[in-house]
Coordinates of C-alpha atoms and ligand atoms in Angstrom, one line a residue:
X1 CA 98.4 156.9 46.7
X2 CA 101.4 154.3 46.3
X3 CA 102.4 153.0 43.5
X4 CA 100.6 149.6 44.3
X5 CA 97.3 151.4 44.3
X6 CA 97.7 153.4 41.1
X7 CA 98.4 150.4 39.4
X8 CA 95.8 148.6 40.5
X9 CA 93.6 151.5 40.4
X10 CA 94.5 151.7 37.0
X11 CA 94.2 148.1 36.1
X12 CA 90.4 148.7 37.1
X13 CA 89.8 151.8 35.2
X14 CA 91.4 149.7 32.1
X15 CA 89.1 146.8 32.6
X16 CA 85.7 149.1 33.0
X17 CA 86.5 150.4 29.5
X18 CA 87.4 147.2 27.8
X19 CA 84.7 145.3 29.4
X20 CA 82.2 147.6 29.7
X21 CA 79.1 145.1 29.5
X22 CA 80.3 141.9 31.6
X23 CA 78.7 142.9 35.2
X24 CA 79.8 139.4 37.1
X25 CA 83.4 139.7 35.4
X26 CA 83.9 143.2 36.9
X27 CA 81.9 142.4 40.2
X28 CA 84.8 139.3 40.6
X29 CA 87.8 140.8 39.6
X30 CA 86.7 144.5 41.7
X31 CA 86.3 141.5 45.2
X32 CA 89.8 140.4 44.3
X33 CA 91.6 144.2 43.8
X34 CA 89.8 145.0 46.8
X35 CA 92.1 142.6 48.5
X36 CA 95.6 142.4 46.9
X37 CA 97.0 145.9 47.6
X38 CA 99.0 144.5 50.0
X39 CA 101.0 141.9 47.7
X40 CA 101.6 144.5 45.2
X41 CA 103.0 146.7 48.2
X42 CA 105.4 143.9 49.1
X43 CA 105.9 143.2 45.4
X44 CA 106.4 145.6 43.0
X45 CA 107.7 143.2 40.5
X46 CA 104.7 142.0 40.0
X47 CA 103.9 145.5 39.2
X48 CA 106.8 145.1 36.7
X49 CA 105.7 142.2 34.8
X50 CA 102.1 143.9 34.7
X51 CA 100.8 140.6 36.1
X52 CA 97.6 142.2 36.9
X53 CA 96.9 143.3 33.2
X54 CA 97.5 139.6 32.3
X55 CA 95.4 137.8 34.4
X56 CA 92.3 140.1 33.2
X57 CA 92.6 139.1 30.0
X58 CA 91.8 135.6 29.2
X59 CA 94.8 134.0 27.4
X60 CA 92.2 132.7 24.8
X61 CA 88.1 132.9 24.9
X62 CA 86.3 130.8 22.4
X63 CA 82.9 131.3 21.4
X64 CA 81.2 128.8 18.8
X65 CA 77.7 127.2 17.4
X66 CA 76.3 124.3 18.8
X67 CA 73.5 123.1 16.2
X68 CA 71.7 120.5 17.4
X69 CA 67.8 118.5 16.3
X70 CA 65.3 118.8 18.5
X71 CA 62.8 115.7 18.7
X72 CA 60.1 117.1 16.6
X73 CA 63.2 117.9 13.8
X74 CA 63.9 121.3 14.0
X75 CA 67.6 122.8 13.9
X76 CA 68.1 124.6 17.4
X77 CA 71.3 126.6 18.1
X78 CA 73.1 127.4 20.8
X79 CA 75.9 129.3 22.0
X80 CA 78.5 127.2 23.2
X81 CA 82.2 128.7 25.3
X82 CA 85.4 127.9 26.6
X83 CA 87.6 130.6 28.5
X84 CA 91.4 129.3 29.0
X85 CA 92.2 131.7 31.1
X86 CA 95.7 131.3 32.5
X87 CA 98.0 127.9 32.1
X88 CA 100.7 129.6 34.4
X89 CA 100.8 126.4 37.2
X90 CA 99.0 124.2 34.8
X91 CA 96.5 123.1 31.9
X92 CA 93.3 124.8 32.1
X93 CA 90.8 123.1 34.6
X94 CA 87.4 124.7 35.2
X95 CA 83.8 122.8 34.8
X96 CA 81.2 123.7 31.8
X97 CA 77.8 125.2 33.3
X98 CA 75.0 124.6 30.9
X99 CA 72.4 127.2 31.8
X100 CA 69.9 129.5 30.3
X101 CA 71.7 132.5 31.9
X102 CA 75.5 131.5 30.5
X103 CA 77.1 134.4 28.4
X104 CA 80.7 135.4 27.9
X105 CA 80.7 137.9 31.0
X106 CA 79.3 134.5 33.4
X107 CA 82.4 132.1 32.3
X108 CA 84.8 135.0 32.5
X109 CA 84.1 135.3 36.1
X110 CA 83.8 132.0 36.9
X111 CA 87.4 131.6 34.8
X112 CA 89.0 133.9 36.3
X113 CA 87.9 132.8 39.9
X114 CA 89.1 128.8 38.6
X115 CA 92.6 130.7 38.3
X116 CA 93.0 131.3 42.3
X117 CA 91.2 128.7 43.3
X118 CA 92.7 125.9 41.4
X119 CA 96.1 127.7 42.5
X120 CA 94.9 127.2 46.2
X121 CA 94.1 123.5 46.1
X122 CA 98.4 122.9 46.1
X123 CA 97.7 121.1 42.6
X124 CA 99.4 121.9 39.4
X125 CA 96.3 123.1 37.7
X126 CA 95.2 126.6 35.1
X127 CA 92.3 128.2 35.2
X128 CA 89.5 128.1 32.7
X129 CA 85.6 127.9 32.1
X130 CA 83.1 127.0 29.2
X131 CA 79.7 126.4 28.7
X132 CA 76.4 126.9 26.9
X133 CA 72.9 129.2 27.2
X134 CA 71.3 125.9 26.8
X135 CA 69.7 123.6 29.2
X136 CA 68.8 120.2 29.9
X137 CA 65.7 121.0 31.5
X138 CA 62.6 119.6 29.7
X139 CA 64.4 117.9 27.4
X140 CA 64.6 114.5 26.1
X141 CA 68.1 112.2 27.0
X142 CA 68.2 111.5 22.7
X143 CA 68.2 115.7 22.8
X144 CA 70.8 116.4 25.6
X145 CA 73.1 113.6 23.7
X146 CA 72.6 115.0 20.2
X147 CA 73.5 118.5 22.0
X148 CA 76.6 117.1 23.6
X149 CA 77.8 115.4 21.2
X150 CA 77.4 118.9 18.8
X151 CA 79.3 120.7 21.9
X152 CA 82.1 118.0 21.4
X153 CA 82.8 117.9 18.0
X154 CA 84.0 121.8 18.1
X155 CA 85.3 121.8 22.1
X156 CA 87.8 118.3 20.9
X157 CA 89.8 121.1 18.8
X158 CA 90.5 123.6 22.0
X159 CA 91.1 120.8 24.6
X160 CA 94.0 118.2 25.5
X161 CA 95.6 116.2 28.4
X162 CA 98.1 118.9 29.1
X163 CA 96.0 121.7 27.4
X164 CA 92.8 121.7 28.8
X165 CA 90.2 119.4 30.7
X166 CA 86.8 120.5 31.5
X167 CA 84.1 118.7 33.9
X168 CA 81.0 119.7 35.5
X169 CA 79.1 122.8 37.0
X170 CA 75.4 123.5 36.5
X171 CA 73.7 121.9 34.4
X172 CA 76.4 119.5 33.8
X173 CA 76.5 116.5 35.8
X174 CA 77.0 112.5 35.0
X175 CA 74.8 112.3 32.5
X176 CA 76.2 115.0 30.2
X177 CA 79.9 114.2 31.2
X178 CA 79.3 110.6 29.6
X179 CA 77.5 112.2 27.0
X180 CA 80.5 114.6 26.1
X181 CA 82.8 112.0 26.9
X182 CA 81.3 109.2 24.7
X183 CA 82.0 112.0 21.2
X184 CA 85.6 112.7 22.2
X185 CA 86.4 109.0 22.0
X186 CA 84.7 108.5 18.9
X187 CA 86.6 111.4 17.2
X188 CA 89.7 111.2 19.0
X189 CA 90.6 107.6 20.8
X190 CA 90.1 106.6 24.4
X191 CA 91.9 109.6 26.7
X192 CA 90.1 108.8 29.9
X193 CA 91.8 112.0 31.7
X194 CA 90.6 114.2 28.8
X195 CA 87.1 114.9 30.8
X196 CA 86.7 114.5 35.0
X197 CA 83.6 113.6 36.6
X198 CA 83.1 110.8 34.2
X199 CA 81.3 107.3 34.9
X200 CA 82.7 105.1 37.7
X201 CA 83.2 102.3 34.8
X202 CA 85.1 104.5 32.2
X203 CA 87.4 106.0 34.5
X204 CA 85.7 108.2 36.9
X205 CA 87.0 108.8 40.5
X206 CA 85.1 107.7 43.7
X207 CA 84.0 110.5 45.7
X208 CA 83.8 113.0 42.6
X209 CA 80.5 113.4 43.1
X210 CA 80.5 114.0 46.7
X211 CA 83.6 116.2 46.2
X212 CA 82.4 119.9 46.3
X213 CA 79.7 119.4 49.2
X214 CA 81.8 117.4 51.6
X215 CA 84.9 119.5 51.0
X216 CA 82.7 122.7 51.6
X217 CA 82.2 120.8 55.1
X218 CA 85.9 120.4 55.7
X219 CA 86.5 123.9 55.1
X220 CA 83.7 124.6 57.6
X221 CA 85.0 122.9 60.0
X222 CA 88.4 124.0 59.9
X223 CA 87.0 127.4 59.9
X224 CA 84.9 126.9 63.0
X225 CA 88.1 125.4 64.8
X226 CA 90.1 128.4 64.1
X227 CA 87.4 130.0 65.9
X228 CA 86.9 127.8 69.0
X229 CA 83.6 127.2 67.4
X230 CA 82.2 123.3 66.5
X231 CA 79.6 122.2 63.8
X232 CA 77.6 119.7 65.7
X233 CA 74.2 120.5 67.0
X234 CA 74.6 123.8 64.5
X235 CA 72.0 124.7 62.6
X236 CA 72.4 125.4 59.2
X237 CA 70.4 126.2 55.8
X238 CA 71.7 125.2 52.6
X239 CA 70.5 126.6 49.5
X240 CA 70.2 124.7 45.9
X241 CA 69.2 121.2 45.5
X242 CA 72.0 120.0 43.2
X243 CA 75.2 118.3 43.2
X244 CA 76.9 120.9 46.0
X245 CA 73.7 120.7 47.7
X246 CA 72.9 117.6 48.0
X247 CA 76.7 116.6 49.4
X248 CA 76.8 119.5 51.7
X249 CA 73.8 118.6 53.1
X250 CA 74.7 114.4 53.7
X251 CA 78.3 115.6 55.3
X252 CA 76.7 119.0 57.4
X253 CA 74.6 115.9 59.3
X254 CA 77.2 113.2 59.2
X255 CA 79.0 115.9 61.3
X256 CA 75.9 116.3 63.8
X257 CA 74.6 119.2 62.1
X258 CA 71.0 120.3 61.2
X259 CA 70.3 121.1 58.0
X260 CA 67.1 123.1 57.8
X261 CA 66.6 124.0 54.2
X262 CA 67.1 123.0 50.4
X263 CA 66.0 125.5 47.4
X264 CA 66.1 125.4 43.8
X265 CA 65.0 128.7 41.4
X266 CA 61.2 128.3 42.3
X267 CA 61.1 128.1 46.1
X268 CA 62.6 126.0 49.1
X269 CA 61.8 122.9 51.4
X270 CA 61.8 123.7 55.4
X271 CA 61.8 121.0 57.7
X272 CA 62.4 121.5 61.0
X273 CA 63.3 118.1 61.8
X274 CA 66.2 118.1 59.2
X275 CA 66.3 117.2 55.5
X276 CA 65.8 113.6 54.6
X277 CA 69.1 113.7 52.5
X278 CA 67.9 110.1 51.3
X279 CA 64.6 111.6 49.7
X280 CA 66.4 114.7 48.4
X281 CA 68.5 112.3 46.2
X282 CA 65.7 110.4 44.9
X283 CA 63.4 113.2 44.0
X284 CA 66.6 115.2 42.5
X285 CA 69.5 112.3 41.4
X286 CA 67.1 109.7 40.6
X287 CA 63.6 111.5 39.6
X288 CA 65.0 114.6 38.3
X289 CA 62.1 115.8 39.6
X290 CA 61.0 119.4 41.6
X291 CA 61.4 120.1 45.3
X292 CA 57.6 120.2 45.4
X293 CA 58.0 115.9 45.1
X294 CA 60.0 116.0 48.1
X295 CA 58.1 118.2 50.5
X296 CA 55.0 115.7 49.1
X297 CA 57.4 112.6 50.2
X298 CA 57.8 114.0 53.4
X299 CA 55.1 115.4 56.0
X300 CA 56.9 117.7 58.1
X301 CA 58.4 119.4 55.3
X302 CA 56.5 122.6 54.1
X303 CA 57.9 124.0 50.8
X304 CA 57.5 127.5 49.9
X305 CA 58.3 129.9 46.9
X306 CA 60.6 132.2 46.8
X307 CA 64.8 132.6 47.9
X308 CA 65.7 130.7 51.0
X309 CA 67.5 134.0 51.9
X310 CA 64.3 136.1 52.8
X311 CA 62.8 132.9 55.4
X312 CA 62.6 134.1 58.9
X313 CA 64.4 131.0 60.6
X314 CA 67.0 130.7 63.6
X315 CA 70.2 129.6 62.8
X316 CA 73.5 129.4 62.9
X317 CA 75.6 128.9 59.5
X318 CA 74.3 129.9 56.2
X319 CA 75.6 128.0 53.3
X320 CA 74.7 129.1 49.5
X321 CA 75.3 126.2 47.6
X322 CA 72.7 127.7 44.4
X323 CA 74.0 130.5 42.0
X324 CA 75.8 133.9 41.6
X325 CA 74.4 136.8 43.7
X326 CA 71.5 134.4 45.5
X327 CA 72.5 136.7 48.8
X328 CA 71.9 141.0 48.5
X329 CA 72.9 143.1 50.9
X330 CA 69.3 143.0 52.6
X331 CA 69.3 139.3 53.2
X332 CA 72.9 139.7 54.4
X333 CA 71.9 142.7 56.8
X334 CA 69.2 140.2 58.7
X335 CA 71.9 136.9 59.1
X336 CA 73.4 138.1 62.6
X337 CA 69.5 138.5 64.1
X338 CA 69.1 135.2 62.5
X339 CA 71.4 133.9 64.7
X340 CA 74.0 133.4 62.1
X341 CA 78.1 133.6 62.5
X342 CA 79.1 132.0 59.6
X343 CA 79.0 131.2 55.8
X344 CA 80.9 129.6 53.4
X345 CA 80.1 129.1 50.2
X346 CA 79.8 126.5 48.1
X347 CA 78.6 128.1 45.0
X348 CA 80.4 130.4 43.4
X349 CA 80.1 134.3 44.1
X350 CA 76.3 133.4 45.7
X351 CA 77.2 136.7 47.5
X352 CA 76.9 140.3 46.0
X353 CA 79.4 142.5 47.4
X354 CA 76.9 144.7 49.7
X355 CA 76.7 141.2 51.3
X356 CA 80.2 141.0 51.7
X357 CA 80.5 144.2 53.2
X358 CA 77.4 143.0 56.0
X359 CA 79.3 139.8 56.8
X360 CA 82.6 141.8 57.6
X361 CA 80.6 144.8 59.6
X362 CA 79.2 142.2 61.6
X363 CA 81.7 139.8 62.5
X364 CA 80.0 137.0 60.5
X365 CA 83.3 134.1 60.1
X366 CA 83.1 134.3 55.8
X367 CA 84.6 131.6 54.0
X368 CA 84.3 132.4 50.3
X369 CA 83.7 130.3 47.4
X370 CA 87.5 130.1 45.5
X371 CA 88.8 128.4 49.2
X372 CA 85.6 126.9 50.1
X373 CA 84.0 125.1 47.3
X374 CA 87.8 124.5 45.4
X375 CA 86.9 120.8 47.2
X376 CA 85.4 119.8 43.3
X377 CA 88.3 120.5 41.2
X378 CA 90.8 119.0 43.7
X379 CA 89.1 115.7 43.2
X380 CA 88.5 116.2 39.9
X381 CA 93.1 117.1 39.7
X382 CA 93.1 113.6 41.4
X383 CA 91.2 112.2 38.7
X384 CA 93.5 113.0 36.6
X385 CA 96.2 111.6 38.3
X386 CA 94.0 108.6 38.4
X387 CA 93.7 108.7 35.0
X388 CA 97.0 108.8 33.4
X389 CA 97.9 105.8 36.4
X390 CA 95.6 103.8 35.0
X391 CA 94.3 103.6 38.3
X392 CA 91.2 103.7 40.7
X393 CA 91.6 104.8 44.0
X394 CA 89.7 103.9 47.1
X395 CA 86.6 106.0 48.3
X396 CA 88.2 106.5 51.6
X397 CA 91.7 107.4 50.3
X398 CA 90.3 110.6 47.9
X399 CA 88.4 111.7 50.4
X400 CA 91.3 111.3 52.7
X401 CA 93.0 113.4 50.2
X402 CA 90.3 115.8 49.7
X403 CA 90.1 116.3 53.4
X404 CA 93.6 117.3 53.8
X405 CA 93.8 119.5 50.6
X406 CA 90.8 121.7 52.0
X407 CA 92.5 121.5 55.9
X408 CA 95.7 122.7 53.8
X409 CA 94.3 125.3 52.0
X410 CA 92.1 127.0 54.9
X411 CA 95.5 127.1 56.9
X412 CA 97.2 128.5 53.9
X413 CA 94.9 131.5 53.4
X414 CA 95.0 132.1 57.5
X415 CA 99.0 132.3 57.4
X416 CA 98.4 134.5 54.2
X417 CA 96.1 136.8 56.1
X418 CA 98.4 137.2 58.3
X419 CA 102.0 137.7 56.6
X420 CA 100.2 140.3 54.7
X421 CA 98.7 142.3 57.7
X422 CA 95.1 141.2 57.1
X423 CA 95.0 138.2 59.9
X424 CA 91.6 137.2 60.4
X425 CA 90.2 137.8 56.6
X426 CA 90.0 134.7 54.9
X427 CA 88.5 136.3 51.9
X428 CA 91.8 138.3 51.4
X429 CA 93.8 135.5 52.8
X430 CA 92.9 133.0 49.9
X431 CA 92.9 135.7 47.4
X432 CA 96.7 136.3 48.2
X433 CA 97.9 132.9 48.7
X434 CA 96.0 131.7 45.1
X435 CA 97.6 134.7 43.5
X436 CA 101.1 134.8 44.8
X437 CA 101.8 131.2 43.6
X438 CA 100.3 132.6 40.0
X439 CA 102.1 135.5 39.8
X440 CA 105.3 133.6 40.6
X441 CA 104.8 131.1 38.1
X442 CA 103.9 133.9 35.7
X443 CA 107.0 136.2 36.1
X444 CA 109.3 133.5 36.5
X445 CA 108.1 132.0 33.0
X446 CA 108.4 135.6 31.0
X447 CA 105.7 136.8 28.9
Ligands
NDP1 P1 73.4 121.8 39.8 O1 73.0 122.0 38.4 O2 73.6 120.4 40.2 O3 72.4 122.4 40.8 C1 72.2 123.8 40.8 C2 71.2 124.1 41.8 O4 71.1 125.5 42.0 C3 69.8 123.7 41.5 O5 69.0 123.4 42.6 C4 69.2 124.9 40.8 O6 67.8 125.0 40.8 C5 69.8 126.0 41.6 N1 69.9 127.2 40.8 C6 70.6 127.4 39.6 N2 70.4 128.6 39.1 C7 69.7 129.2 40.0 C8 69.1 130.5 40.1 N3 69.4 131.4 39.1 N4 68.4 130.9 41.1 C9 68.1 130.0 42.1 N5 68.6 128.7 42.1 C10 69.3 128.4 41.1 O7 74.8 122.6 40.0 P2 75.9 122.4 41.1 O8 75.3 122.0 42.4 O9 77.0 121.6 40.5 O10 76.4 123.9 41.2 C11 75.9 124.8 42.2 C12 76.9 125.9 42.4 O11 78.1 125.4 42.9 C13 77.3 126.8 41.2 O12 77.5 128.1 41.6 C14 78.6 126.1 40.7 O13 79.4 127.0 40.0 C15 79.2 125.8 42.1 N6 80.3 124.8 42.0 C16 80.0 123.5 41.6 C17 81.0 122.6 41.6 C18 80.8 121.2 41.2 O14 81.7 120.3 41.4 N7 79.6 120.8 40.7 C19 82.4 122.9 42.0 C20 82.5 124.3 42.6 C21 81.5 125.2 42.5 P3 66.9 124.7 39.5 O15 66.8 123.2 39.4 O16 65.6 125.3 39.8 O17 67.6 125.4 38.3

């Protein structure tokens, strides 16, 4: 044992007692001390300054109510959350998932991934998380606005410009941005930059939306290249049928790719002859209706229940673009028969870590989510920007942007990889190159 590995050893041991009932937390920070060792060996100031025992700990996790009238006039409550977790390179930026499933354990992992990712993205930006166990599904618009606006009126007293600014993740998309947004400004004045992902017309960035699938597509690409390899003709099958989704799937075949496959928590759509990306959007964006609507809109899709993971299908690249843990280690164990030599992922930790291990025993390329989907929050960092310029930016010039940020960041974590002995492992490679910058920024500013 070195003393790199005690301590993180020990940082691990530490957290299993303090957080003894948050299984994602632990399953996201145990993916990143798998990896680090080597910093810590290279670094033992950071041993030190006990920047480790930090970054576990949220700087500040706020749980409150969210009461809020149904339309038949009963009082509902909800749990509502935000998790700042670290402001060492910036205010805290991380989305709010509205979801059935949301506890503290949920937005503590996805917080304390936001930390490295936002790091990797080059953009001076924290890390944090929030949300709520409710949902929008089955309910009326007057209902998700009366729930919003609830959310608001406590979250207004925990964010700021240069404190924190939320956006989007499950659950949460235009609608409930505007929503949120449209409270703030009635209780504290017009910041436009206070929320991102907002309305084109109240100061929203063009190619927000399209942000987290197309950049997963960038870093796809980049990856492949590294690797001699090229997307077009590739087949590939996308799970989810939201936001990420939906965008990964129009750039995968604006790049000459096939996408075989979309999913949501019931079952998937197959079609052989490639997902009508045009369809998908109306059934989901405009119709906020089922996949069952789209394999009825089109005839040579068949839909079928169950996870997209357990299809027998030939292809090439898998990319989970759903939920936490939507991949086990038996669905992983059956990709390379499949065909497949690459995933990426565009949601965040879709893969349990058996599935990790599978990827990396057999050779698959694995582009994980804190490099691979970080494509949303850059945009929604340049909306910011926008913001406080009191400007709007072209379509073509943020996803010019976008572009080069996720280019950037895949060639960071490969040099990474590499100064730190690991060449070849991007997972490792963008957990060291998000942390390094952190853990400078963190010792540098004292405790
Ligand atoms: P949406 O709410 O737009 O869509 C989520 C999709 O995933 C839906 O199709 C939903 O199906 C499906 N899904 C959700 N939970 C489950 C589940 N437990 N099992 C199976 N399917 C499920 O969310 P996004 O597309 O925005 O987010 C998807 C993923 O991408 C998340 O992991 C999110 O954290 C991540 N992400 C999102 C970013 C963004 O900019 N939006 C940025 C970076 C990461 P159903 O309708 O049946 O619930």
């Amino acid at each position: 044992m070195t003393q790199a590995t005690d301590y993180i050893a020990q940082v691990a041991a530490d957290l299993a007692k303090r957080d003894p009932n948050q299984p994602e937390f632990q399953e996201a920070v145990s993916n990143f001390l798998g990896t680090i060792t080597p910093v810590f060996e290279k670094h033992p100031e950071y041993i030190k300054a006990n920047v480790l025992g930090r970054l576990t700990e949220p700087e500040r996790a706020i749980s409150f109510q969210v009461p809020w009238q149904d339309d038949e006039g009963n009082l509902r409550i909800n749990r509502g959350f935000r998790v700042q977790f670290n402001s060492a390179i910036g205010p805290y930026k991380g989305g709010l998932r509205f979801h059935p499933s949301v506890n503290l354990s949920i937005i503590k992992f996805l917080g304390f991934e936001q930390i490295f990712k936002n790091s990797l993205t080059g953009l001076p930006i924290g890390g944090g998380k929030g949300g709520s166990d409710f949902t929008s599904k089955g309910k009326s618009d007057a209902e998700i606005m009366r729930f919003c606006q609830s959310f608001m009126i406590e979250l207004q007293r925990h964010i700021g410009l240069d404190i924190d600014v939320p956006a989007g993740d499950i659950g949460v998309g235009g609608r409930e941005i505007g929503y949120l947004y449209g409270m703030y400004k009635r209780l504290r004045g017009a910041e436009r930059g206070i929320l991102t992902g907002k309305g084109l017309s109240f100061g929203g960035s063009l190619a927000r939306t399209e942000a987290t699938g197309y950049g997963l597509l960038y870093y796809t690409q980049a990856m492949l290249k590294e690797n001699d390899k090229d997307i077009t003709g590739k087949r590939i099958v996308i799970s989810g049928a939201g936001n990420v989704a939906i965008y990964a799937t129009e750039k995968a075949e604006q790049m000459g790719a096939k996408v075989l496959t979309v999913s949501d928590s019931n079952g998937y759509v197959y079609d052989e002859n490639g997902i009508d990306v045009a369809v998908l959007k109306d059934v989901k964006e405009v119709r906020r209706a089922r996949l069952t609507e789209y394999a009825k809109a089109v005839p040579s899709a068949q839909y079928h229940e169950g996870s997209v993971w357990d299809a027998d299908l030939k292809y090439d690249i898998a990319l989970p673009c759903a939920t936490q843990n939507e991949i086990n280690g038996d669905q992983a164990a059956k990709f390379k028969a499949a065909g497949v030599f690459a995933i990426a992922e565009g949601a965040n930790m879709p893969s349990n870590p058996e599935a990790i291990a599978s990827y990396k025993a057999n050779g698959i390329l694995y582009g994980p989510a804190k490099a691979a989907n970080a494509g949303g929050v850059a945009v929604s960092a340049l909306e910011m920007g926008q913001d406080s310029r009191r400007m709007a930016d072209s379509f073509d010039t943020v996803d010019g942007q976008l572009k080069e940020i996720m280019e950037n960041l895949f060639a960071n974590s490969v040099a990474a990889a590499k100064e730190y002995g690991v060449a070849g492992d991007y997972l490792a490679g963008s957990n060291i190159a998000g942390f390094v910058k952190v853990a400078d920024a963190m010792t540098a500013q004292g405790w």
